[in-house]
mmCIF file of C-alpha atoms in Angstrom:
data_model
loop_
_atom_site.group_PDB
_atom_site.id
_atom_site.type_symbol
_atom_site.label_atom_id
_atom_site.label_comp_id
_atom_site.label_asym_id
_atom_site.label_seq_id
_atom_site.Cartn_x
_atom_site.Cartn_y
_atom_site.Cartn_z
ATOM 1 C CA UNK A 271 67.107 64.758 131.665
ATOM 2 C CA UNK A 272 70.748 64.986 132.876
ATOM 3 C CA UNK A 273 72.585 68.247 133.018
ATOM 4 C CA UNK A 274 74.816 68.788 130.400
ATOM 5 C CA UNK A 275 78.387 71.190 130.514
ATOM 6 C CA UNK A 276 76.047 73.948 128.243
ATOM 7 C CA UNK A 277 73.482 74.081 130.899
ATOM 8 C CA UNK A 278 74.232 77.177 132.815
ATOM 9 C CA UNK A 279 70.781 78.273 133.635
ATOM 10 C CA UNK A 280 69.105 76.744 136.832
ATOM 11 C CA UNK A 281 66.727 74.110 135.951
ATOM 12 C CA UNK A 282 63.802 75.836 137.773
ATOM 13 C CA UNK A 283 62.946 79.902 137.213
ATOM 14 C CA UNK A 284 60.201 81.390 139.710
ATOM 15 C CA UNK A 285 58.962 84.614 138.188
ATOM 16 C CA UNK A 286 56.806 87.325 139.547
ATOM 17 C CA UNK A 287 56.528 86.861 142.568
ATOM 18 C CA UNK A 288 58.203 83.679 144.034
ATOM 19 C CA UNK A 289 55.828 80.994 145.217
ATOM 20 C CA UNK A 290 57.990 78.147 145.085
ATOM 21 C CA UNK A 291 61.015 76.891 147.346
ATOM 22 C CA UNK A 292 63.143 73.935 147.825
ATOM 23 C CA UNK A 293 61.380 73.043 150.653
ATOM 24 C CA UNK A 294 62.919 70.198 152.579
ATOM 25 C CA UNK A 295 65.186 69.294 149.384
ATOM 26 C CA UNK A 296 68.712 71.253 148.842
ATOM 27 C CA UNK A 297 68.764 74.574 147.344
ATOM 28 C CA UNK A 298 69.918 73.110 144.102
ATOM 29 C CA UNK A 299 66.187 71.803 143.733
ATOM 30 C CA UNK A 300 64.678 74.962 143.996
ATOM 31 C CA UNK A 301 64.148 77.656 141.814
ATOM 32 C CA UNK A 302 66.020 80.893 141.171
ATOM 33 C CA UNK A 303 63.396 83.290 142.047
ATOM 34 C CA UNK A 304 63.581 86.677 140.449
ATOM 35 C CA UNK A 305 61.141 89.888 140.254
ATOM 36 C CA UNK A 306 60.247 91.069 136.741
ATOM 37 C CA UNK A 307 61.105 94.977 136.551
ATOM 38 C CA UNK A 308 58.390 95.522 134.142
ATOM 39 C CA UNK A 309 58.202 98.012 131.158
ATOM 40 C CA UNK A 310 60.235 95.150 129.499
ATOM 41 C CA UNK A 311 62.929 95.053 131.450
ATOM 42 C CA UNK A 312 64.457 91.637 133.073
ATOM 43 C CA UNK A 313 68.093 91.398 134.911
ATOM 44 C CA UNK A 314 69.809 93.998 133.966
ATOM 45 C CA UNK A 315 73.184 92.439 134.658
ATOM 46 C CA UNK A 316 74.660 89.337 135.677
ATOM 47 C CA UNK A 317 78.396 91.045 136.052
ATOM 48 C CA UNK A 318 79.794 91.952 139.332
ATOM 49 C CA UNK A 319 79.470 95.890 139.477
ATOM 50 C CA UNK A 320 83.650 96.074 140.057
ATOM 51 C CA UNK A 321 84.544 93.447 137.662
ATOM 52 C CA UNK A 322 85.291 89.965 137.418
ATOM 53 C CA UNK A 323 88.628 90.550 138.391
ATOM 54 C CA UNK A 324 87.449 91.726 141.829
ATOM 55 C CA UNK A 325 84.716 89.177 141.797
ATOM 56 C CA UNK A 326 87.433 86.443 141.805
ATOM 57 C CA UNK A 327 89.563 88.033 144.472
ATOM 58 C CA UNK A 328 86.482 88.122 146.809
ATOM 59 C CA UNK A 329 85.586 84.377 146.129
ATOM 60 C CA UNK A 330 89.632 83.558 146.640
ATOM 61 C CA UNK A 331 89.152 84.962 150.083
ATOM 62 C CA UNK A 332 86.124 83.211 150.604
ATOM 63 C CA UNK A 333 87.452 79.903 149.664
ATOM 64 C CA UNK A 334 90.613 80.953 152.271
ATOM 65 C CA UNK A 335 88.292 81.698 154.945
ATOM 66 C CA UNK A 336 85.555 79.239 154.661
ATOM 67 C CA UNK A 337 87.021 76.399 152.374
ATOM 68 C CA UNK A 338 84.057 74.102 152.518
ATOM 69 C CA UNK A 339 80.962 76.224 153.558
ATOM 70 C CA UNK A 340 79.105 73.041 154.437
ATOM 71 C CA UNK A 341 78.352 70.964 157.321
ATOM 72 C CA UNK A 342 78.621 72.171 161.017
ATOM 73 C CA UNK A 343 76.325 75.131 160.364
ATOM 74 C CA UNK A 344 73.294 73.317 158.900
ATOM 75 C CA UNK A 345 70.772 73.104 155.870
ATOM 76 C CA UNK A 346 70.929 77.091 155.321
ATOM 77 C CA UNK A 347 74.571 77.184 155.257
ATOM 78 C CA UNK A 348 74.891 74.302 153.261
ATOM 79 C CA UNK A 349 72.191 75.833 150.836
ATOM 80 C CA UNK A 350 74.048 78.936 150.281
ATOM 81 C CA UNK A 351 77.122 77.530 149.885
ATOM 82 C CA UNK A 352 75.889 74.946 147.308
ATOM 83 C CA UNK A 353 74.806 78.230 144.978
ATOM 84 C CA UNK A 354 78.426 79.455 144.719
ATOM 85 C CA UNK A 355 79.020 77.729 141.632
ATOM 86 C CA UNK A 356 75.634 77.855 139.519
ATOM 87 C CA UNK A 357 76.090 81.543 140.447
ATOM 88 C CA UNK A 358 79.441 82.015 139.142
ATOM 89 C CA UNK A 359 79.064 80.010 136.221
ATOM 90 C CA UNK A 360 76.071 82.567 135.060
ATOM 91 C CA UNK A 361 78.461 85.356 135.662
ATOM 92 C CA UNK A 362 81.123 83.825 133.238
ATOM 93 C CA UNK A 363 78.539 83.464 130.685
ATOM 94 C CA UNK A 364 77.998 87.230 129.154
ATOM 95 C CA UNK A 365 75.863 85.487 126.714
ATOM 96 C CA UNK A 366 72.942 84.521 128.945
ATOM 97 C CA UNK A 367 72.048 88.518 129.999
ATOM 98 C CA UNK A 368 70.007 88.531 127.169
ATOM 99 C CA UNK A 369 68.029 86.072 127.849
ATOM 100 C CA UNK A 370 66.779 88.175 130.510
ATOM 101 C CA UNK A 371 65.495 90.914 128.606
ATOM 102 C CA UNK A 372 62.157 91.705 126.655
ATOM 103 C CA UNK A 373 62.471 93.838 123.643
ATOM 104 C CA UNK A 374 59.878 96.520 123.265
ATOM 105 C CA UNK A 375 58.052 94.666 120.689
ATOM 106 C CA UNK A 376 57.405 91.565 122.822
ATOM 107 C CA UNK A 377 56.622 93.724 125.815
ATOM 108 C CA UNK A 378 53.884 95.556 123.693
ATOM 109 C CA UNK A 379 52.497 92.505 121.815
ATOM 110 C CA UNK A 380 52.500 90.437 125.038
ATOM 111 C CA UNK A 381 50.144 93.514 126.858
ATOM 112 C CA UNK A 382 52.637 95.674 128.509
ATOM 113 C CA UNK A 383 52.470 94.094 131.638
ATOM 114 C CA UNK A 384 54.585 92.706 134.263
ATOM 115 C CA UNK A 385 53.016 88.831 133.212
ATOM 116 C CA UNK A 386 53.322 89.459 129.702
ATOM 117 C CA UNK A 387 57.154 90.067 130.346
ATOM 118 C CA UNK A 388 57.485 87.107 132.624
ATOM 119 C CA UNK A 389 55.954 84.909 129.699
ATOM 120 C CA UNK A 390 58.285 86.400 127.107
ATOM 121 C CA UNK A 391 61.230 85.620 129.831
ATOM 122 C CA UNK A 392 60.109 82.043 130.325
ATOM 123 C CA UNK A 393 59.836 81.565 126.358
ATOM 124 C CA UNK A 394 63.218 82.751 125.922
ATOM 125 C CA UNK A 395 64.636 80.821 129.217
ATOM 126 C CA UNK A 396 63.416 77.460 127.902
ATOM 127 C CA UNK A 397 63.977 78.030 124.104
ATOM 128 C CA UNK A 398 67.658 78.806 124.660
ATOM 129 C CA UNK A 399 67.968 75.107 125.953
ATOM 130 C CA UNK A 400 70.715 76.101 128.399
ATOM 131 C CA UNK A 401 69.388 74.093 131.116
ATOM 132 C CA UNK A 402 66.102 75.740 132.560
ATOM 133 C CA UNK A 403 63.340 73.157 132.013
ATOM 134 C CA UNK A 404 60.445 74.768 134.250
ATOM 135 C CA UNK A 405 59.479 78.438 134.682
ATOM 136 C CA UNK A 406 56.713 79.672 137.231
ATOM 137 C CA UNK A 407 55.214 82.510 135.909
ATOM 138 C CA UNK A 408 52.798 84.158 138.169
ATOM 139 C CA UNK A 409 49.623 86.434 137.489
ATOM 140 C CA UNK A 410 48.865 88.501 140.482
ATOM 141 C CA UNK A 411 46.160 89.777 141.879
ATOM 142 C CA UNK A 412 43.024 87.467 141.586
ATOM 143 C CA UNK A 413 42.168 87.655 145.403
ATOM 144 C CA UNK A 414 39.154 89.560 145.565
ATOM 145 C CA UNK A 415 36.794 90.111 148.172
ATOM 146 C CA UNK A 416 34.799 92.987 146.961
ATOM 147 C CA UNK A 417 34.215 94.427 143.511
ATOM 148 C CA UNK A 418 35.073 91.161 142.068
ATOM 149 C CA UNK A 419 32.921 91.672 138.794
ATOM 150 C CA UNK A 420 34.432 94.854 138.028
ATOM 151 C CA UNK A 421 38.081 93.768 138.272
ATOM 152 C CA UNK A 422 37.518 90.357 136.990
ATOM 153 C CA UNK A 423 37.066 90.882 133.568
ATOM 154 C CA UNK A 424 39.907 93.360 132.796
ATOM 155 C CA UNK A 425 42.340 91.123 134.416
ATOM 156 C CA UNK A 426 41.106 88.143 132.399
ATOM 157 C CA UNK A 427 41.533 90.573 129.378
ATOM 158 C CA UNK A 428 45.309 91.010 130.440
ATOM 159 C CA UNK A 429 45.411 87.510 131.091
ATOM 160 C CA UNK A 430 44.424 86.604 127.749
ATOM 161 C CA UNK A 431 46.577 88.975 125.908
ATOM 162 C CA UNK A 432 49.750 87.826 127.640
ATOM 163 C CA UNK A 433 48.721 83.822 127.279
ATOM 164 C CA UNK A 434 47.492 84.341 123.442
ATOM 165 C CA UNK A 435 50.800 85.836 122.730
ATOM 166 C CA UNK A 436 52.783 82.638 124.256
ATOM 167 C CA UNK A 437 50.654 80.331 122.682
#
């Protein structure tokens, strides 16, 4: 589906730890990559620490110094420049910050883990219907070379708790 004016979230979000990139495509096709804080946390703020007026002054200065932020410096510079608009839209949408936080009840119900918090965030981002269509939540720590059997069952139990809560 095409994006609407209401879509301020990126279409693709990768959580804990990010394993995906845009590859050869524009960064606009890549994920917003985030690390989950754990303990029921998400993104603490989407607001500039010095306020929106200071952010706007800095962006105005950037526009004067580097008006196009594209082309001559290659794909990396173009990708970086392409992200300014979507990032600014996020900071101008104060209601979006709540989508990136996990309440204590959900934190416990989803297993009190970073993976569980990632699934809560995934649920919230998708159900908000503000532009995110795909979320990658990764459960890390499966690459064992010893003590496989003593580690496997606790990991499966933790995964099952979080995933069952999502379903």
